[in-house]
Structure formats: structure tokens, C-alpha cells
JSON list of C-alpha atoms in Angstrom, two decimals:
[
{"chain": "A", "resi": 131, "resn": "UNK", "atom": "CA", "xyz": [38.06, -43.41, 7.91]},
{"chain": "A", "resi": 132, "resn": "UNK", "atom": "CA", "xyz": [36.85, -47.07, 9.17]},
{"chain": "A", "resi": 133, "resn": "UNK", "atom": "CA", "xyz": [39.77, -48.79, 7.09]},
{"chain": "A", "resi": 134, "resn": "UNK", "atom": "CA", "xyz": [42.40, -45.95, 8.61]},
{"chain": "A", "resi": 135, "resn": "UNK", "atom": "CA", "xyz": [41.06, -46.56, 12.04]},
{"chain": "A", "resi": 136, "resn": "UNK", "atom": "CA", "xyz": [41.05, -50.44, 11.79]},
{"chain": "A", "resi": 137, "resn": "UNK", "atom": "CA", "xyz": [44.23, -51.19, 10.23]},
{"chain": "A", "resi": 138, "resn": "UNK", "atom": "CA", "xyz": [46.10, -48.06, 10.09]},
{"chain": "A", "resi": 139, "resn": "UNK", "atom": "CA", "xyz": [46.23, -47.88, 6.26]},
{"chain": "A", "resi": 140, "resn": "UNK", "atom": "CA", "xyz": [44.43, -45.76, 3.88]},
{"chain": "A", "resi": 141, "resn": "UNK", "atom": "CA", "xyz": [41.42, -47.00, 1.52]},
{"chain": "A", "resi": 142, "resn": "UNK", "atom": "CA", "xyz": [43.85, -47.58, -0.99]},
{"chain": "A", "resi": 143, "resn": "UNK", "atom": "CA", "xyz": [46.31, -49.36, 0.90]},
{"chain": "A", "resi": 144, "resn": "UNK", "atom": "CA", "xyz": [43.65, -51.77, 2.20]},
{"chain": "A", "resi": 145, "resn": "UNK", "atom": "CA", "xyz": [42.33, -52.36, -1.07]},
{"chain": "A", "resi": 146, "resn": "UNK", "atom": "CA", "xyz": [45.74, -53.02, -2.35]},
{"chain": "A", "resi": 147, "resn": "UNK", "atom": "CA", "xyz": [46.59, -55.35, 0.49]},
{"chain": "A", "resi": 148, "resn": "UNK", "atom": "CA", "xyz": [43.30, -57.07, 0.20]},
{"chain": "A", "resi": 149, "resn": "UNK", "atom": "CA", "xyz": [43.88, -57.97, -3.51]},
{"chain": "A", "resi": 150, "resn": "UNK", "atom": "CA", "xyz": [47.30, -59.08, -2.70]},
{"chain": "A", "resi": 151, "resn": "UNK", "atom": "CA", "xyz": [46.00, -61.50, -0.10]},
{"chain": "A", "resi": 152, "resn": "UNK", "atom": "CA", "xyz": [43.18, -62.74, -2.04]},
{"chain": "A", "resi": 153, "resn": "UNK", "atom": "CA", "xyz": [45.69, -63.53, -4.73]},
{"chain": "A", "resi": 154, "resn": "UNK", "atom": "CA", "xyz": [47.91, -65.48, -2.75]},
{"chain": "A", "resi": 155, "resn": "UNK", "atom": "CA", "xyz": [45.20, -67.64, -1.52]},
{"chain": "A", "resi": 156, "resn": "UNK", "atom": "CA", "xyz": [43.96, -68.44, -4.89]},
{"chain": "A", "resi": 157, "resn": "UNK", "atom": "CA", "xyz": [47.43, -69.17, -6.34]},
{"chain": "A", "resi": 158, "resn": "UNK", "atom": "CA", "xyz": [48.09, -71.45, -3.39]},
{"chain": "A", "resi": 159, "resn": "UNK", "atom": "CA", "xyz": [45.13, -73.34, -4.16]},
{"chain": "A", "resi": 160, "resn": "UNK", "atom": "CA", "xyz": [46.46, -73.84, -7.54]},
{"chain": "A", "resi": 161, "resn": "UNK", "atom": "CA", "xyz": [43.71, -71.93, -9.40]},
{"chain": "A", "resi": 162, "resn": "UNK", "atom": "CA", "xyz": [44.62, -70.69, -12.78]},
{"chain": "A", "resi": 163, "resn": "UNK", "atom": "CA", "xyz": [46.66, -67.34, -12.92]},
{"chain": "A", "resi": 164, "resn": "UNK", "atom": "CA", "xyz": [44.23, -65.32, -14.96]},
{"chain": "A", "resi": 165, "resn": "UNK", "atom": "CA", "xyz": [41.16, -66.59, -12.66]},
{"chain": "A", "resi": 166, "resn": "UNK", "atom": "CA", "xyz": [43.23, -65.87, -9.60]},
{"chain": "A", "resi": 167, "resn": "UNK", "atom": "CA", "xyz": [43.78, -62.40, -10.71]},
{"chain": "A", "resi": 168, "resn": "UNK", "atom": "CA", "xyz": [40.25, -61.69, -11.41]},
{"chain": "A", "resi": 169, "resn": "UNK", "atom": "CA", "xyz": [39.07, -63.39, -8.16]},
{"chain": "A", "resi": 170, "resn": "UNK", "atom": "CA", "xyz": [41.41, -61.28, -6.14]},
{"chain": "A", "resi": 171, "resn": "UNK", "atom": "CA", "xyz": [39.83, -58.08, -7.45]},
{"chain": "A", "resi": 172, "resn": "UNK", "atom": "CA", "xyz": [41.71, -56.97, -10.23]},
{"chain": "A", "resi": 173, "resn": "UNK", "atom": "CA", "xyz": [39.50, -55.27, -12.99]},
{"chain": "A", "resi": 174, "resn": "UNK", "atom": "CA", "xyz": [41.91, -56.65, -15.70]},
{"chain": "A", "resi": 175, "resn": "UNK", "atom": "CA", "xyz": [45.15, -58.62, -15.95]},
{"chain": "A", "resi": 176, "resn": "UNK", "atom": "CA", "xyz": [46.85, -55.62, -17.34]},
{"chain": "A", "resi": 177, "resn": "UNK", "atom": "CA", "xyz": [46.16, -53.86, -14.03]},
{"chain": "A", "resi": 178, "resn": "UNK", "atom": "CA", "xyz": [47.83, -56.63, -12.19]},
{"chain": "A", "resi": 179, "resn": "UNK", "atom": "CA", "xyz": [50.84, -57.09, -14.45]},
{"chain": "A", "resi": 180, "resn": "UNK", "atom": "CA", "xyz": [51.55, -53.40, -14.11]},
{"chain": "A", "resi": 181, "resn": "UNK", "atom": "CA", "xyz": [52.22, -53.97, -10.29]},
{"chain": "A", "resi": 182, "resn": "UNK", "atom": "CA", "xyz": [53.09, -57.56, -10.23]},
{"chain": "A", "resi": 183, "resn": "UNK", "atom": "CA", "xyz": [56.33, -57.06, -8.44]},
{"chain": "A", "resi": 184, "resn": "UNK", "atom": "CA", "xyz": [55.04, -54.92, -5.61]},
{"chain": "A", "resi": 185, "resn": "UNK", "atom": "CA", "xyz": [51.85, -57.41, -5.24]},
{"chain": "A", "resi": 186, "resn": "UNK", "atom": "CA", "xyz": [53.57, -60.56, -4.87]},
{"chain": "A", "resi": 187, "resn": "UNK", "atom": "CA", "xyz": [57.45, -59.86, -4.79]},
{"chain": "A", "resi": 188, "resn": "UNK", "atom": "CA", "xyz": [57.63, -61.88, -7.82]},
{"chain": "A", "resi": 189, "resn": "UNK", "atom": "CA", "xyz": [55.45, -63.24, -10.95]},
{"chain": "A", "resi": 190, "resn": "UNK", "atom": "CA", "xyz": [52.27, -64.90, -9.91]},
{"chain": "A", "resi": 191, "resn": "UNK", "atom": "CA", "xyz": [53.56, -68.18, -11.86]},
{"chain": "A", "resi": 192, "resn": "UNK", "atom": "CA", "xyz": [56.94, -67.94, -9.56]},
{"chain": "A", "resi": 193, "resn": "UNK", "atom": "CA", "xyz": [54.56, -67.58, -6.31]},
{"chain": "A", "resi": 194, "resn": "UNK", "atom": "CA", "xyz": [52.44, -70.33, -7.31]},
{"chain": "A", "resi": 195, "resn": "UNK", "atom": "CA", "xyz": [55.35, -72.39, -7.61]},
{"chain": "A", "resi": 196, "resn": "UNK", "atom": "CA", "xyz": [57.01, -71.50, -4.48]},
{"chain": "A", "resi": 197, "resn": "UNK", "atom": "CA", "xyz": [59.24, -69.06, -5.96]},
{"chain": "A", "resi": 198, "resn": "UNK", "atom": "CA", "xyz": [60.50, -71.17, -8.67]},
{"chain": "A", "resi": 199, "resn": "UNK", "atom": "CA", "xyz": [62.88, -69.35, -11.24]},
{"chain": "A", "resi": 200, "resn": "UNK", "atom": "CA", "xyz": [63.11, -66.34, -8.56]},
{"chain": "A", "resi": 201, "resn": "UNK", "atom": "CA", "xyz": [66.64, -65.61, -7.78]},
{"chain": "A", "resi": 202, "resn": "UNK", "atom": "CA", "xyz": [67.75, -65.03, -4.11]},
{"chain": "A", "resi": 203, "resn": "UNK", "atom": "CA", "xyz": [71.53, -64.53, -3.74]},
{"chain": "A", "resi": 204, "resn": "UNK", "atom": "CA", "xyz": [72.64, -65.34, -0.27]},
{"chain": "A", "resi": 205, "resn": "UNK", "atom": "CA", "xyz": [75.82, -65.24, 2.07]},
{"chain": "A", "resi": 206, "resn": "UNK", "atom": "CA", "xyz": [77.00, -66.67, 5.13]},
{"chain": "A", "resi": 207, "resn": "UNK", "atom": "CA", "xyz": [78.92, -64.71, 7.59]},
{"chain": "A", "resi": 208, "resn": "UNK", "atom": "CA", "xyz": [79.97, -63.93, 10.91]},
{"chain": "A", "resi": 209, "resn": "UNK", "atom": "CA", "xyz": [78.68, -61.22, 13.18]},
{"chain": "A", "resi": 210, "resn": "UNK", "atom": "CA", "xyz": [79.05, -60.29, 16.83]},
{"chain": "A", "resi": 211, "resn": "UNK", "atom": "CA", "xyz": [76.85, -63.07, 17.92]},
{"chain": "A", "resi": 212, "resn": "UNK", "atom": "CA", "xyz": [77.64, -65.99, 16.06]},
{"chain": "A", "resi": 213, "resn": "UNK", "atom": "CA", "xyz": [76.95, -66.86, 12.38]},
{"chain": "A", "resi": 214, "resn": "UNK", "atom": "CA", "xyz": [74.30, -64.96, 10.10]},
{"chain": "A", "resi": 215, "resn": "UNK", "atom": "CA", "xyz": [72.84, -65.55, 6.72]},
{"chain": "A", "resi": 216, "resn": "UNK", "atom": "CA", "xyz": [71.80, -62.54, 4.78]},
{"chain": "A", "resi": 217, "resn": "UNK", "atom": "CA", "xyz": [69.74, -62.94, 1.59]},
{"chain": "A", "resi": 218, "resn": "UNK", "atom": "CA", "xyz": [68.62, -60.65, -1.22]},
{"chain": "A", "resi": 219, "resn": "UNK", "atom": "CA", "xyz": [66.10, -60.87, -3.83]},
{"chain": "A", "resi": 220, "resn": "UNK", "atom": "CA", "xyz": [65.82, -58.61, -7.09]},
{"chain": "A", "resi": 221, "resn": "UNK", "atom": "CA", "xyz": [63.94, -56.21, -4.73]},
{"chain": "A", "resi": 222, "resn": "UNK", "atom": "CA", "xyz": [66.24, -55.79, -1.82]},
{"chain": "A", "resi": 223, "resn": "UNK", "atom": "CA", "xyz": [67.36, -57.44, 1.28]},
{"chain": "A", "resi": 224, "resn": "UNK", "atom": "CA", "xyz": [64.87, -59.90, 1.92]},
{"chain": "A", "resi": 225, "resn": "UNK", "atom": "CA", "xyz": [66.20, -62.08, 5.04]},
{"chain": "A", "resi": 226, "resn": "UNK", "atom": "CA", "xyz": [68.28, -61.60, 7.99]},
{"chain": "A", "resi": 227, "resn": "UNK", "atom": "CA", "xyz": [68.71, -64.80, 9.80]},
{"chain": "A", "resi": 228, "resn": "UNK", "atom": "CA", "xyz": [70.92, -65.23, 12.78]},
{"chain": "A", "resi": 229, "resn": "UNK", "atom": "CA", "xyz": [72.22, -68.71, 13.93]},
{"chain": "A", "resi": 230, "resn": "UNK", "atom": "CA", "xyz": [74.82, -71.00, 15.33]},
{"chain": "A", "resi": 231, "resn": "UNK", "atom": "CA", "xyz": [75.12, -73.37, 12.47]},
{"chain": "A", "resi": 232, "resn": "UNK", "atom": "CA", "xyz": [75.59, -72.94, 8.59]},
{"chain": "A", "resi": 233, "resn": "UNK", "atom": "CA", "xyz": [73.44, -75.85, 7.83]},
{"chain": "A", "resi": 234, "resn": "UNK", "atom": "CA", "xyz": [70.74, -74.78, 9.93]},
{"chain": "A", "resi": 235, "resn": "UNK", "atom": "CA", "xyz": [70.62, -71.43, 8.56]},
{"chain": "A", "resi": 236, "resn": "UNK", "atom": "CA", "xyz": [70.67, -72.87, 4.81]},
{"chain": "A", "resi": 237, "resn": "UNK", "atom": "CA", "xyz": [67.84, -75.00, 5.79]},
{"chain": "A", "resi": 238, "resn": "UNK", "atom": "CA", "xyz": [65.96, -71.99, 6.95]},
{"chain": "A", "resi": 239, "resn": "UNK", "atom": "CA", "xyz": [66.63, -70.25, 3.75]},
{"chain": "A", "resi": 240, "resn": "UNK", "atom": "CA", "xyz": [65.28, -72.97, 1.88]},
{"chain": "A", "resi": 241, "resn": "UNK", "atom": "CA", "xyz": [62.10, -73.22, 3.95]},
{"chain": "A", "resi": 242, "resn": "UNK", "atom": "CA", "xyz": [61.38, -69.50, 3.49]},
{"chain": "A", "resi": 243, "resn": "UNK", "atom": "CA", "xyz": [62.11, -69.88, -0.34]},
{"chain": "A", "resi": 244, "resn": "UNK", "atom": "CA", "xyz": [61.49, -73.50, -1.15]},
{"chain": "A", "resi": 245, "resn": "UNK", "atom": "CA", "xyz": [61.72, -73.30, -4.95]},
{"chain": "A", "resi": 246, "resn": "UNK", "atom": "CA", "xyz": [63.80, -70.13, -5.80]},
{"chain": "A", "resi": 247, "resn": "UNK", "atom": "CA", "xyz": [67.29, -70.32, -7.38]},
{"chain": "A", "resi": 248, "resn": "UNK", "atom": "CA", "xyz": [69.60, -70.00, -4.33]},
{"chain": "A", "resi": 249, "resn": "UNK", "atom": "CA", "xyz": [72.74, -68.22, -5.81]},
{"chain": "A", "resi": 250, "resn": "UNK", "atom": "CA", "xyz": [75.94, -67.75, -3.85]},
{"chain": "A", "resi": 251, "resn": "UNK", "atom": "CA", "xyz": [76.83, -64.02, -3.29]},
{"chain": "A", "resi": 252, "resn": "UNK", "atom": "CA", "xyz": [78.67, -61.80, -6.21]},
{"chain": "A", "resi": 253, "resn": "UNK", "atom": "CA", "xyz": [81.22, -59.14, -5.16]},
{"chain": "A", "resi": 254, "resn": "UNK", "atom": "CA", "xyz": [78.31, -56.33, -5.52]},
{"chain": "A", "resi": 255, "resn": "UNK", "atom": "CA", "xyz": [76.28, -58.41, -3.00]},
{"chain": "A", "resi": 256, "resn": "UNK", "atom": "CA", "xyz": [79.22, -59.01, -0.60]},
{"chain": "A", "resi": 257, "resn": "UNK", "atom": "CA", "xyz": [79.46, -55.33, -0.25]},
{"chain": "A", "resi": 258, "resn": "UNK", "atom": "CA", "xyz": [76.22, -55.18, 0.70]},
{"chain": "A", "resi": 259, "resn": "UNK", "atom": "CA", "xyz": [76.42, -58.04, 3.16]},
{"chain": "A", "resi": 260, "resn": "UNK", "atom": "CA", "xyz": [79.04, -55.85, 4.73]},
{"chain": "A", "resi": 261, "resn": "UNK", "atom": "CA", "xyz": [76.72, -53.19, 5.34]},
{"chain": "A", "resi": 262, "resn": "UNK", "atom": "CA", "xyz": [74.21, -55.34, 6.88]},
{"chain": "A", "resi": 263, "resn": "UNK", "atom": "CA", "xyz": [76.87, -56.89, 9.11]},
{"chain": "A", "resi": 264, "resn": "UNK", "atom": "CA", "xyz": [78.12, -53.38, 10.05]},
{"chain": "A", "resi": 265, "resn": "UNK", "atom": "CA", "xyz": [74.44, -52.38, 10.98]},
{"chain": "A", "resi": 266, "resn": "UNK", "atom": "CA", "xyz": [73.43, -55.35, 13.09]},
{"chain": "A", "resi": 267, "resn": "UNK", "atom": "CA", "xyz": [76.73, -55.18, 14.72]},
{"chain": "A", "resi": 268, "resn": "UNK", "atom": "CA", "xyz": [75.81, -51.90, 16.31]},
{"chain": "A", "resi": 269, "resn": "UNK", "atom": "CA", "xyz": [73.44, -50.99, 18.99]},
{"chain": "A", "resi": 270, "resn": "UNK", "atom": "CA", "xyz": [71.05, -49.05, 16.94]},
{"chain": "A", "resi": 271, "resn": "UNK", "atom": "CA", "xyz": [70.94, -51.13, 13.87]},
{"chain": "A", "resi": 272, "resn": "UNK", "atom": "CA", "xyz": [70.44, -48.22, 11.01]},
{"chain": "A", "resi": 273, "resn": "UNK", "atom": "CA", "xyz": [70.45, -49.85, 7.72]},
{"chain": "A", "resi": 274, "resn": "UNK", "atom": "CA", "xyz": [70.09, -47.73, 4.37]},
{"chain": "A", "resi": 275, "resn": "UNK", "atom": "CA", "xyz": [70.11, -50.57, 1.94]},
{"chain": "A", "resi": 276, "resn": "UNK", "atom": "CA", "xyz": [66.47, -51.35, 0.09]},
{"chain": "A", "resi": 277, "resn": "UNK", "atom": "CA", "xyz": [64.60, -54.16, 1.83]},
{"chain": "A", "resi": 278, "resn": "UNK", "atom": "CA", "xyz": [61.99, -56.68, 0.41]},
{"chain": "A", "resi": 279, "resn": "UNK", "atom": "CA", "xyz": [59.44, -56.87, 3.07]},
{"chain": "A", "resi": 280, "resn": "UNK", "atom": "CA", "xyz": [56.74, -59.34, 2.05]},
{"chain": "A", "resi": 281, "resn": "UNK", "atom": "CA", "xyz": [53.80, -59.99, 4.21]},
{"chain": "A", "resi": 282, "resn": "UNK", "atom": "CA", "xyz": [50.17, -59.69, 4.84]},
{"chain": "A", "resi": 283, "resn": "UNK", "atom": "CA", "xyz": [48.49, -56.09, 5.43]},
{"chain": "A", "resi": 284, "resn": "UNK", "atom": "CA", "xyz": [48.36, -57.22, 9.22]},
{"chain": "A", "resi": 285, "resn": "UNK", "atom": "CA", "xyz": [51.94, -58.52, 9.49]},
{"chain": "A", "resi": 286, "resn": "UNK", "atom": "CA", "xyz": [53.23, -55.16, 7.76]},
{"chain": "A", "resi": 287, "resn": "UNK", "atom": "CA", "xyz": [51.18, -53.21, 10.23]},
{"chain": "A", "resi": 288, "resn": "UNK", "atom": "CA", "xyz": [52.87, -55.02, 13.28]},
{"chain": "A", "resi": 289, "resn": "UNK", "atom": "CA", "xyz": [56.41, -54.87, 11.67]},
{"chain": "A", "resi": 290, "resn": "UNK", "atom": "CA", "xyz": [55.94, -51.03, 11.11]},
{"chain": "A", "resi": 291, "resn": "UNK", "atom": "CA", "xyz": [54.94, -50.57, 14.69]},
{"chain": "A", "resi": 292, "resn": "UNK", "atom": "CA", "xyz": [58.04, -52.55, 15.62]},
{"chain": "A", "resi": 293, "resn": "UNK", "atom": "CA", "xyz": [59.97, -50.38, 13.89]},
{"chain": "A", "resi": 294, "resn": "UNK", "atom": "CA", "xyz": [58.81, -47.37, 16.14]},
{"chain": "A", "resi": 295, "resn": "UNK", "atom": "CA", "xyz": [59.86, -48.97, 19.27]},
{"chain": "A", "resi": 296, "resn": "UNK", "atom": "CA", "xyz": [63.07, -46.91, 20.69]},
{"chain": "A", "resi": 297, "resn": "UNK", "atom": "CA", "xyz": [66.43, -48.65, 20.82]},
{"chain": "A", "resi": 298, "resn": "UNK", "atom": "CA", "xyz": [66.70, -49.41, 24.70]},
{"chain": "A", "resi": 299, "resn": "UNK", "atom": "CA", "xyz": [62.99, -49.91, 25.06]},
{"chain": "A", "resi": 300, "resn": "UNK", "atom": "CA", "xyz": [60.67, -53.03, 25.00]},
{"chain": "A", "resi": 301, "resn": "UNK", "atom": "CA", "xyz": [56.94, -53.43, 24.92]},
{"chain": "A", "resi": 302, "resn": "UNK", "atom": "CA", "xyz": [54.86, -56.28, 25.67]},
{"chain": "A", "resi": 303, "resn": "UNK", "atom": "CA", "xyz": [52.60, -58.03, 23.35]},
{"chain": "A", "resi": 304, "resn": "UNK", "atom": "CA", "xyz": [49.39, -56.58, 24.72]},
{"chain": "A", "resi": 305, "resn": "UNK", "atom": "CA", "xyz": [50.99, -53.18, 24.12]},
{"chain": "A", "resi": 306, "resn": "UNK", "atom": "CA", "xyz": [52.07, -53.87, 20.65]},
{"chain": "A", "resi": 307, "resn": "UNK", "atom": "CA", "xyz": [48.41, -55.01, 20.00]},
{"chain": "A", "resi": 308, "resn": "UNK", "atom": "CA", "xyz": [47.07, -51.82, 21.40]},
{"chain": "A", "resi": 309, "resn": "UNK", "atom": "CA", "xyz": [49.44, -49.79, 19.44]},
{"chain": "A", "resi": 310, "resn": "UNK", "atom": "CA", "xyz": [47.94, -51.00, 16.29]},
{"chain": "A", "resi": 311, "resn": "UNK", "atom": "CA", "xyz": [44.36, -50.57, 17.31]},
{"chain": "A", "resi": 312, "resn": "UNK", "atom": "CA", "xyz": [43.71, -54.36, 17.86]},
{"chain": "A", "resi": 313, "resn": "UNK", "atom": "CA", "xyz": [43.97, -55.01, 21.78]},
{"chain": "A", "resi": 314, "resn": "UNK", "atom": "CA", "xyz": [42.30, -58.16, 21.47]},
{"chain": "A", "resi": 315, "resn": "UNK", "atom": "CA", "xyz": [44.98, -59.65, 18.64]},
{"chain": "A", "resi": 316, "resn": "UNK", "atom": "CA", "xyz": [47.63, -60.45, 21.02]},
{"chain": "A", "resi": 317, "resn": "UNK", "atom": "CA", "xyz": [48.18, -63.78, 19.53]},
{"chain": "A", "resi": 318, "resn": "UNK", "atom": "CA", "xyz": [48.03, -62.62, 16.01]},
{"chain": "A", "resi": 319, "resn": "UNK", "atom": "CA", "xyz": [50.56, -60.07, 16.79]},
{"chain": "A", "resi": 320, "resn": "UNK", "atom": "CA", "xyz": [52.69, -62.72, 18.42]},
{"chain": "A", "resi": 321, "resn": "UNK", "atom": "CA", "xyz": [52.57, -64.66, 15.18]},
{"chain": "A", "resi": 322, "resn": "UNK", "atom": "CA", "xyz": [53.37, -61.72, 13.21]},
{"chain": "A", "resi": 323, "resn": "UNK", "atom": "CA", "xyz": [56.63, -60.97, 15.12]},
{"chain": "A", "resi": 324, "resn": "UNK", "atom": "CA", "xyz": [57.36, -64.79, 14.47]},
{"chain": "A", "resi": 325, "resn": "UNK", "atom": "CA", "xyz": [56.95, -64.31, 11.00]},
{"chain": "A", "resi": 326, "resn": "UNK", "atom": "CA", "xyz": [59.60, -61.44, 10.65]},
{"chain": "A", "resi": 327, "resn": "UNK", "atom": "CA", "xyz": [62.35, -62.43, 8.37]},
{"chain": "A", "resi": 328, "resn": "UNK", "atom": "CA", "xyz": [64.54, -59.45, 8.88]},
{"chain": "A", "resi": 329, "resn": "UNK", "atom": "CA", "xyz": [66.19, -59.83, 12.27]},
{"chain": "A", "resi": 330, "resn": "UNK", "atom": "CA", "xyz": [67.27, -56.74, 14.29]},
{"chain": "A", "resi": 331, "resn": "UNK", "atom": "CA", "xyz": [66.27, -54.70, 11.37]},
{"chain": "A", "resi": 332, "resn": "UNK", "atom": "CA", "xyz": [62.73, -55.06, 12.13]},
{"chain": "A", "resi": 333, "resn": "UNK", "atom": "CA", "xyz": [63.09, -55.55, 16.05]},
{"chain": "A", "resi": 334, "resn": "UNK", "atom": "CA", "xyz": [60.89, -58.17, 16.92]},
{"chain": "A", "resi": 335, "resn": "UNK", "atom": "CA", "xyz": [63.41, -58.97, 19.89]},
{"chain": "A", "resi": 336, "resn": "UNK", "atom": "CA", "xyz": [62.01, -55.68, 21.60]},
{"chain": "A", "resi": 337, "resn": "UNK", "atom": "CA", "xyz": [58.72, -57.42, 22.43]},
{"chain": "A", "resi": 338, "resn": "UNK", "atom": "CA", "xyz": [58.32, -59.26, 26.01]},
{"chain": "A", "resi": 339, "resn": "UNK", "atom": "CA", "xyz": [55.62, -60.95, 27.98]},
{"chain": "A", "resi": 340, "resn": "UNK", "atom": "CA", "xyz": [53.46, -58.63, 30.18]},
{"chain": "A", "resi": 341, "resn": "UNK", "atom": "CA", "xyz": [55.60, -59.43, 33.15]},
{"chain": "A", "resi": 342, "resn": "UNK", "atom": "CA", "xyz": [58.84, -58.55, 31.52]},
{"chain": "A", "resi": 343, "resn": "UNK", "atom": "CA", "xyz": [60.05, -62.17, 30.73]},
{"chain": "A", "resi": 344, "resn": "UNK", "atom": "CA", "xyz": [61.84, -62.97, 27.64]},
{"chain": "A", "resi": 345, "resn": "UNK", "atom": "CA", "xyz": [59.94, -65.59, 25.37]},
{"chain": "A", "resi": 346, "resn": "UNK", "atom": "CA", "xyz": [58.97, -66.49, 21.86]},
{"chain": "A", "resi": 347, "resn": "UNK", "atom": "CA", "xyz": [61.87, -65.24, 19.90]},
{"chain": "A", "resi": 348, "resn": "UNK", "atom": "CA", "xyz": [62.36, -66.92, 16.75]},
{"chain": "A", "resi": 349, "resn": "UNK", "atom": "CA", "xyz": [66.08, -67.15, 16.86]},
{"chain": "A", "resi": 350, "resn": "UNK", "atom": "CA", "xyz": [66.07, -68.20, 20.40]},
{"chain": "A", "resi": 351, "resn": "UNK", "atom": "CA", "xyz": [65.73, -66.50, 24.05]},
{"chain": "A", "resi": 352, "resn": "UNK", "atom": "CA", "xyz": [69.39, -66.47, 24.79]},
{"chain": "A", "resi": 353, "resn": "UNK", "atom": "CA", "xyz": [70.00, -64.42, 21.58]},
{"chain": "A", "resi": 354, "resn": "UNK", "atom": "CA", "xyz": [67.27, -62.04, 22.30]},
{"chain": "A", "resi": 355, "resn": "UNK", "atom": "CA", "xyz": [68.72, -61.34, 26.05]},
{"chain": "A", "resi": 356, "resn": "UNK", "atom": "CA", "xyz": [71.74, -60.58, 24.36]},
{"chain": "A", "resi": 357, "resn": "UNK", "atom": "CA", "xyz": [70.28, -58.17, 22.03]},
{"chain": "A", "resi": 358, "resn": "UNK", "atom": "CA", "xyz": [68.40, -56.48, 24.56]},
{"chain": "A", "resi": 359, "resn": "UNK", "atom": "CA", "xyz": [71.16, -56.46, 27.07]},
{"chain": "A", "resi": 360, "resn": "UNK", "atom": "CA", "xyz": [73.44, -54.57, 24.43]},
{"chain": "A", "resi": 361, "resn": "UNK", "atom": "CA", "xyz": [70.47, -52.19, 23.36]},
{"chain": "A", "resi": 362, "resn": "UNK", "atom": "CA", "xyz": [70.15, -51.44, 27.16]},
{"chain": "A", "resi": 363, "resn": "UNK", "atom": "CA", "xyz": [73.58, -50.04, 27.57]},
{"chain": "A", "resi": 364, "resn": "UNK", "atom": "CA", "xyz": [74.14, -46.47, 27.21]},
{"chain": "A", "resi": 365, "resn": "UNK", "atom": "CA", "xyz": [76.40, -45.65, 24.46]},
{"chain": "A", "resi": 366, "resn": "UNK", "atom": "CA", "xyz": [79.83, -43.74, 25.57]}
]
């Protein structure tokens, strides 16, 4: 009950998220993989490897090396408000990044996945890219493709709450923090919004300051204003 009330997840979900967090921390410190697995709380290595993909989104060795040898396909394309980079891992769409410059978008991709293999889109991925663009070009942004959403338990809780904000409405960071049962975690909520890699699909642009002013959008306040203006318009 405490876990559900505090984090919004089941006890099993809390346990899994805690293991994943501890594993990331241990691997980031350079601990041997086997030691990191046990330190994270897995009863044995086989328990980890059965769920490795769901835990880290890649193998422990790849994670420790910044995604080394993991494959990330990407495509640069136009959308209604400029340029956009769409990226896909083996699990699904892992990044939707709006921008104005292809060079800046590619630099952001390398920052997010520093040691992964960055592969240009093939024909099948180009079809999915067109589906992504068609979705983000619409007011409601409805996307039915698999997503690869990687984040801490807290970040995922915030992102789930963001997806519950109706199109055409906004909430303040304080309201969002209260929604997830953490009214004092306003800064952490804002940080989780800023860590979102799936622009528009996870609508972090729908969060505003308490006074209604726009601020703190990862891809620029001007673009945030454009998105909110579009969503405020009633569909004919």
C-alpha cells in the first residue's frame, strides 16, 4: 500500500524499478557486470538476463559503454514546425526530436546515445517515420507504434501523468507534482519533463508555470507556444 500510494506503482513495479536504478548506478561506476547484477538485488544472474532488455533497454555491457554496439536507426525529416529527427532502437521509437538544424539534431542524437551505432533509416523504418510525422503533424498526436521509453521510476511516473493531460489543456508544474502524489517535488517534476526524449508523444509542452507563462521547454519556448496554440484551436 505504501509503495502504491507513494510512487503510483505496484510493489512488484517498485521492486523492478529499484533494481533497474541500482543496476544503472553500479554499471555507471564501472563495477563488474556480475557484481552490479547482485548489488542491484537480482537473486542470480539468470534472473537478470531473462529480463535484460526490459531492465536497461540493452545488455548490461552495452549500457556500461554508453550503448556501445546497440543499434539506433534515425531519420531526419520535415514536420509542420521545422525539422525533426526520429530514432528507433530494437524495442521501438526511442526519440522524437524537433529542431531547426540537422546538425544540431544529430548532435543531440549523439548526446543521447553516445556510443550506439547510428544507422541511417532503411525502407521499413522510413515507413514508420512517416507514421510518426503524420501523428505529430496533427492536433491530437495519436501514435500506435511501439515505443522504447527508458527512464527512472520517477520519470516514468511523471511521463505517464503527462500523457493523461487532455489535448487543449495545460497544468502547472505544481499541479503535475500533486497529481503524482509528490506535491513538494516540483523541481524533480520539471527535471523529468526536461528528460523526455519523445516530443509531442509524451506532451511535456502542456506543463506551464503557475501563472500560466511558458518556460522550460527542452526544444524552445517558441515551439512550445506553437504547439499549445495549435492544441487550443477547436477542430472543425
